[in-house]
GROMACS .gro file of C-alpha atoms in nm:
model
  213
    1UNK     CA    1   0.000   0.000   0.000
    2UNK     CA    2   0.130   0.320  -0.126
    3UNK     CA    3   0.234   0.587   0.152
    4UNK     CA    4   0.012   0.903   0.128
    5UNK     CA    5   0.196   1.215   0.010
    6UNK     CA    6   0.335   1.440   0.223
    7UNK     CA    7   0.304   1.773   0.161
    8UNK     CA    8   0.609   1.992   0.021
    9UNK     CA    9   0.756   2.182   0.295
   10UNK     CA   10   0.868   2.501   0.089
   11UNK     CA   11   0.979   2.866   0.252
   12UNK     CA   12   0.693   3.044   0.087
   13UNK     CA   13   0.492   2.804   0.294
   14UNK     CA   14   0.622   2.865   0.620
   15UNK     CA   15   0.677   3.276   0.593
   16UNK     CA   16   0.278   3.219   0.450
   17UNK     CA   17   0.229   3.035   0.819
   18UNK     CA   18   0.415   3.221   0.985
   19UNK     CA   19   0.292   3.606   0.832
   20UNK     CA   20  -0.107   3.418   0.915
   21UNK     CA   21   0.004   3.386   1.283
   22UNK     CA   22   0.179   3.733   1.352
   23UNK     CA   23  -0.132   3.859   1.186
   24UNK     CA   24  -0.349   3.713   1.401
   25UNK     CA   25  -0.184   3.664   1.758
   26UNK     CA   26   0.151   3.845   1.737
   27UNK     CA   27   0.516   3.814   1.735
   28UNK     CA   28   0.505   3.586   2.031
   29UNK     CA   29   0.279   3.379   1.862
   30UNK     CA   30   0.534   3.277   1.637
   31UNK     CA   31   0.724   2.979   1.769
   32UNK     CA   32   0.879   2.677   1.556
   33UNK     CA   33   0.668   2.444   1.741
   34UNK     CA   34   0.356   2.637   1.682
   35UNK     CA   35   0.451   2.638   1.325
   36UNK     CA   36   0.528   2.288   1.270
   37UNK     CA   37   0.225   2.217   1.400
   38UNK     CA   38   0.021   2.468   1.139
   39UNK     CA   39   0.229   2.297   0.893
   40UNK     CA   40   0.214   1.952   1.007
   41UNK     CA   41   0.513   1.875   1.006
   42UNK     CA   42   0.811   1.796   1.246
   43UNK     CA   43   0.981   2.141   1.396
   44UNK     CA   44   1.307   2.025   1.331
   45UNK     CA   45   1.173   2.075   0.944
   46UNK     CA   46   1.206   2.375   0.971
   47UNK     CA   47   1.520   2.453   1.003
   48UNK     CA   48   1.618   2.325   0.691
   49UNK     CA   49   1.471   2.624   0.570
   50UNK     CA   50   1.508   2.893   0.851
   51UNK     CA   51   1.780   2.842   1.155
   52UNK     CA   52   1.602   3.081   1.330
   53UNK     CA   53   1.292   3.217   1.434
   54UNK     CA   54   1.423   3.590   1.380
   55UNK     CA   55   1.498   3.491   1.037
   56UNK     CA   56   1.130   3.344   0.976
   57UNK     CA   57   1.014   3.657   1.101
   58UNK     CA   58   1.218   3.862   0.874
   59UNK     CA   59   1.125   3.701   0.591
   60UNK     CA   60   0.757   3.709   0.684
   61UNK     CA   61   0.856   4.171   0.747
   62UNK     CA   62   1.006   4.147   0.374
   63UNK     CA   63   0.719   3.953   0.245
   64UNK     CA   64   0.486   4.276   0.368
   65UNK     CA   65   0.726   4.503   0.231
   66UNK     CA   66   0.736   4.385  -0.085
   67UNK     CA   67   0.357   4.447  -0.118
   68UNK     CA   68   0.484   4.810  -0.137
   69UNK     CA   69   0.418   5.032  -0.480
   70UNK     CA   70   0.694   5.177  -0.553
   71UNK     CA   71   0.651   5.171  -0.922
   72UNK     CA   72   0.550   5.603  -0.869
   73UNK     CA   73   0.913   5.679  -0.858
   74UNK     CA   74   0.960   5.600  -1.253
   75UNK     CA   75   0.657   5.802  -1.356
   76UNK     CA   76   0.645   6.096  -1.113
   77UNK     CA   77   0.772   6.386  -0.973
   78UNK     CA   78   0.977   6.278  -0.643
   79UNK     CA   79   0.732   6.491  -0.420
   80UNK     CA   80   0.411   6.289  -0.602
   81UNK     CA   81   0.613   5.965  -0.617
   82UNK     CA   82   0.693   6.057  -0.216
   83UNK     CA   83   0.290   6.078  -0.150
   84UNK     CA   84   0.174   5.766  -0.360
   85UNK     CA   85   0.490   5.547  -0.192
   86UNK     CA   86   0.369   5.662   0.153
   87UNK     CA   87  -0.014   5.590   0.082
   88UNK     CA   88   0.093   5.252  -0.039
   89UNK     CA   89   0.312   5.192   0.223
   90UNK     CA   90   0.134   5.331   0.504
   91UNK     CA   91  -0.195   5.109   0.380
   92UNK     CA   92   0.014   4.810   0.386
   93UNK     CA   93   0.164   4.824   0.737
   94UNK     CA   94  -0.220   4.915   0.875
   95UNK     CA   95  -0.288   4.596   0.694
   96UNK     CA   96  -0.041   4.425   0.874
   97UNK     CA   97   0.051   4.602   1.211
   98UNK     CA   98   0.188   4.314   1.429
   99UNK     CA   99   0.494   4.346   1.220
  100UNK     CA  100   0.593   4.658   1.208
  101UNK     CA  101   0.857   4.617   1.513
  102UNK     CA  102   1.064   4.401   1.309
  103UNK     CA  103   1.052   4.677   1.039
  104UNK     CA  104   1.136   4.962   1.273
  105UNK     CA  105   1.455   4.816   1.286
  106UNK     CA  106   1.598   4.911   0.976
  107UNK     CA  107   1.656   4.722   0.651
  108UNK     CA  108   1.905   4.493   0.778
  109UNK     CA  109   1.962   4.242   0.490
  110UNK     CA  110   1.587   4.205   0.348
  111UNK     CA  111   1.572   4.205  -0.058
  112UNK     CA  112   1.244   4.394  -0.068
  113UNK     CA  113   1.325   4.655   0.227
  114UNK     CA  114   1.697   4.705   0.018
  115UNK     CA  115   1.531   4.735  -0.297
  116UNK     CA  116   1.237   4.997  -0.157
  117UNK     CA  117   1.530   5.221  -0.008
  118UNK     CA  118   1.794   5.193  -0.287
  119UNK     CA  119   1.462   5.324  -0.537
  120UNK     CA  120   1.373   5.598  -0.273
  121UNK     CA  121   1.682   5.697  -0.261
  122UNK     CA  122   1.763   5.717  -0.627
  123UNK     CA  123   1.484   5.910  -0.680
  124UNK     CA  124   1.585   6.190  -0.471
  125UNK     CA  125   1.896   6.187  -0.553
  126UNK     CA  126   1.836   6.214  -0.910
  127UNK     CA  127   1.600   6.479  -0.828
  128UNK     CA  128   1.870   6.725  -0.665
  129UNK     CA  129   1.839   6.668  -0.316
  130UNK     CA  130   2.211   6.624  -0.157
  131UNK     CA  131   2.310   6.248  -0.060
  132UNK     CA  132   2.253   6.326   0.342
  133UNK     CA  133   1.891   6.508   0.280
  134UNK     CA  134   1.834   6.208   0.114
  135UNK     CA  135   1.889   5.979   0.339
  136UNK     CA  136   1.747   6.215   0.658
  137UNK     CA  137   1.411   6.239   0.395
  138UNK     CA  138   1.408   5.850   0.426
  139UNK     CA  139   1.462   5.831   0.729
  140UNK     CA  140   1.144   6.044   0.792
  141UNK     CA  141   0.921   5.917   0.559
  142UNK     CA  142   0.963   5.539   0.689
  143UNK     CA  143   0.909   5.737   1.062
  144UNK     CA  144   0.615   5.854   0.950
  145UNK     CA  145   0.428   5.581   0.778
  146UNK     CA  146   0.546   5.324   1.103
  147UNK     CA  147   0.437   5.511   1.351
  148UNK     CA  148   0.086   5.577   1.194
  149UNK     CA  149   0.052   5.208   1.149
  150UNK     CA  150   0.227   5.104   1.471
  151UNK     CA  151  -0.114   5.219   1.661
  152UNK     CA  152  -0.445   5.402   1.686
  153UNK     CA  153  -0.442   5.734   1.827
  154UNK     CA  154  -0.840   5.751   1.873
  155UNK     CA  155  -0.863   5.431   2.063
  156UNK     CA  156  -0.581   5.532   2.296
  157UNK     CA  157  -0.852   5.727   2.522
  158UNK     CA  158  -1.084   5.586   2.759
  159UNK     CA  159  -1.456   5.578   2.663
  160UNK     CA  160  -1.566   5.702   2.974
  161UNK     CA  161  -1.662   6.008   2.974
  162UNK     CA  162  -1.633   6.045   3.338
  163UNK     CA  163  -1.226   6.006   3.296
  164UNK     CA  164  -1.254   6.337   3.195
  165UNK     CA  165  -1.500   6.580   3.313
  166UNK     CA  166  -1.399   6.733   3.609
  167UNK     CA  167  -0.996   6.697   3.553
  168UNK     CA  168  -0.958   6.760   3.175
  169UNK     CA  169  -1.209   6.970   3.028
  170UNK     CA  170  -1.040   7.048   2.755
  171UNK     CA  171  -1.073   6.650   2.694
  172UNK     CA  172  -1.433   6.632   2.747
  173UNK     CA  173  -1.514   6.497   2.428
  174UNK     CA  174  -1.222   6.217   2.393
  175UNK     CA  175  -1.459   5.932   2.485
  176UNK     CA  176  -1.605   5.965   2.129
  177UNK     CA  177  -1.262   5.943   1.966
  178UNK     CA  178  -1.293   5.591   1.906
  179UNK     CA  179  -1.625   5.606   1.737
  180UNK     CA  180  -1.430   5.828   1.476
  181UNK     CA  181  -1.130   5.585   1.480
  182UNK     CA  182  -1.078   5.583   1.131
  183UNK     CA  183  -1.109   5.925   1.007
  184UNK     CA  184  -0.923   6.028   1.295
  185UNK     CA  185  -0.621   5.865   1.264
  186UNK     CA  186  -0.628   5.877   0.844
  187UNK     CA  187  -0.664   6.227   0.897
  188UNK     CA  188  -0.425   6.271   1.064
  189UNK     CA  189  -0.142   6.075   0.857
  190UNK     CA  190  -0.334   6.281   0.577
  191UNK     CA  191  -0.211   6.623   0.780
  192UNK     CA  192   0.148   6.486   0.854
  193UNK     CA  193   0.208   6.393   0.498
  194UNK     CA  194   0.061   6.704   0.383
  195UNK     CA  195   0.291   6.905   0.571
  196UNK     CA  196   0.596   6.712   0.544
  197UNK     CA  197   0.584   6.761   0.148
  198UNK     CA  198   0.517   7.114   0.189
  199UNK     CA  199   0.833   7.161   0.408
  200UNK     CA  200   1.026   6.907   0.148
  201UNK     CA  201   0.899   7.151  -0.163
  202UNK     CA  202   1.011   7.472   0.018
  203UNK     CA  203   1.363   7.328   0.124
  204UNK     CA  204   1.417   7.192  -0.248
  205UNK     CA  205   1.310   7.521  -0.404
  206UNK     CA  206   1.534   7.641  -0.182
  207UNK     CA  207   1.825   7.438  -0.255
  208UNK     CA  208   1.765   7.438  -0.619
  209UNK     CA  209   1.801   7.861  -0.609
  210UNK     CA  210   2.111   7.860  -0.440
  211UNK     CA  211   2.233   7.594  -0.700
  212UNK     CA  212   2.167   7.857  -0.972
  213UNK     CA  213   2.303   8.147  -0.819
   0.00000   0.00000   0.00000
């Protein structure tokens, strides 16, 4: 009698595993046992594949950055590109917020993350700005987008109205901030994007004078 087929153990499977649990429970939730047992198979498996659990879990953060448009940057105008890279990016991480910690850490050695910053960068540098604005406009950009996905302002306030009403009265109405969760907090990456390509537009017009003069 013919032993039944056992499914393929591949690395696309177990970042898809593993990306399902972070999702769902967390970092913490990610464990090689836990993920053997998703997968069926025996956790020692899985280290054919992945030594570590960090390395599961960045290939699970480069997996969500990869879902990243970048593709703005070879059409646009850097400060367009900028806003269509940061909706798509900022979309993706809200999509995905358990992982953003690993992300916060830079990089590192992750194809996708490399290949996002080395087009970012590019971009701007091709489009005047010196190498260290650059990288400082990087820098805030990716500050930005992961703190606006990293949590929700609005729901950060009790619902209670009584928290409020005799000792902050200028907070009398933040019980109903959750109710407004989403236009709240989209608003308000809205605002910080706004302004941060405003300031970016003055300083390069800025720049780009004192070039000519």
């Amino acid at each position: 009698m013919a032993r039944p087929r056992q499914t393929l153990l591949t690395r696309q499977r177990i970042v898809d595993a593993a990306a399902a649990l972070v999702d769902a429970d967390g970092l913490e939730a990610v464990s090689t046992r836990r993920l053997a047992t998703e997968l069926g198979v025996a956790g020692p498996s899985l280290y054919h594949h992945f030594p570590t659990k960090n390395e599961i879990l960045d290939a699970v953060a480069d997996a969500v950055v990869a879902r990243v448009d970048v593709a703005s940057f070879a059409t646009h105008d850097w400060r367009e590109a900028l806003r269509l890279w940061a909706c798509s990016y900022h979309a993706v991480l809200c999509a995905h917020p358990n992982i953003v910690p690993v992300l916060a850490h830079g990089p590192g050695r992750r194809p996708a993350a490399l290949a996002m910053a080395d087009t970012v960068y590019g971009a701007l540098i091709d489009a005047g700005w010196p190498p260290a604005r650059a990288t400082h406009i990087g820098a805030l950009m990716r500050y930005l987008v992961h703190g606006s996905a990293l949590g929700s302002f609005a729901r950060g306030f009790d619902e209670d109205p009584a928290v409020y009403a005799e000792r902050y009265p200028h907070l009398r109405h933040a019980h109903l901030l959750a109710e407004h969760q989403h236009s709240v907090d989209e608003g308000a990456f809205a605002l910080g994007l706004d302004t941060v390509l405003a300031g970016l537009d003055h300083l390069h017009r800025t720049l780009t004078k004192g070039a000519r003069t």
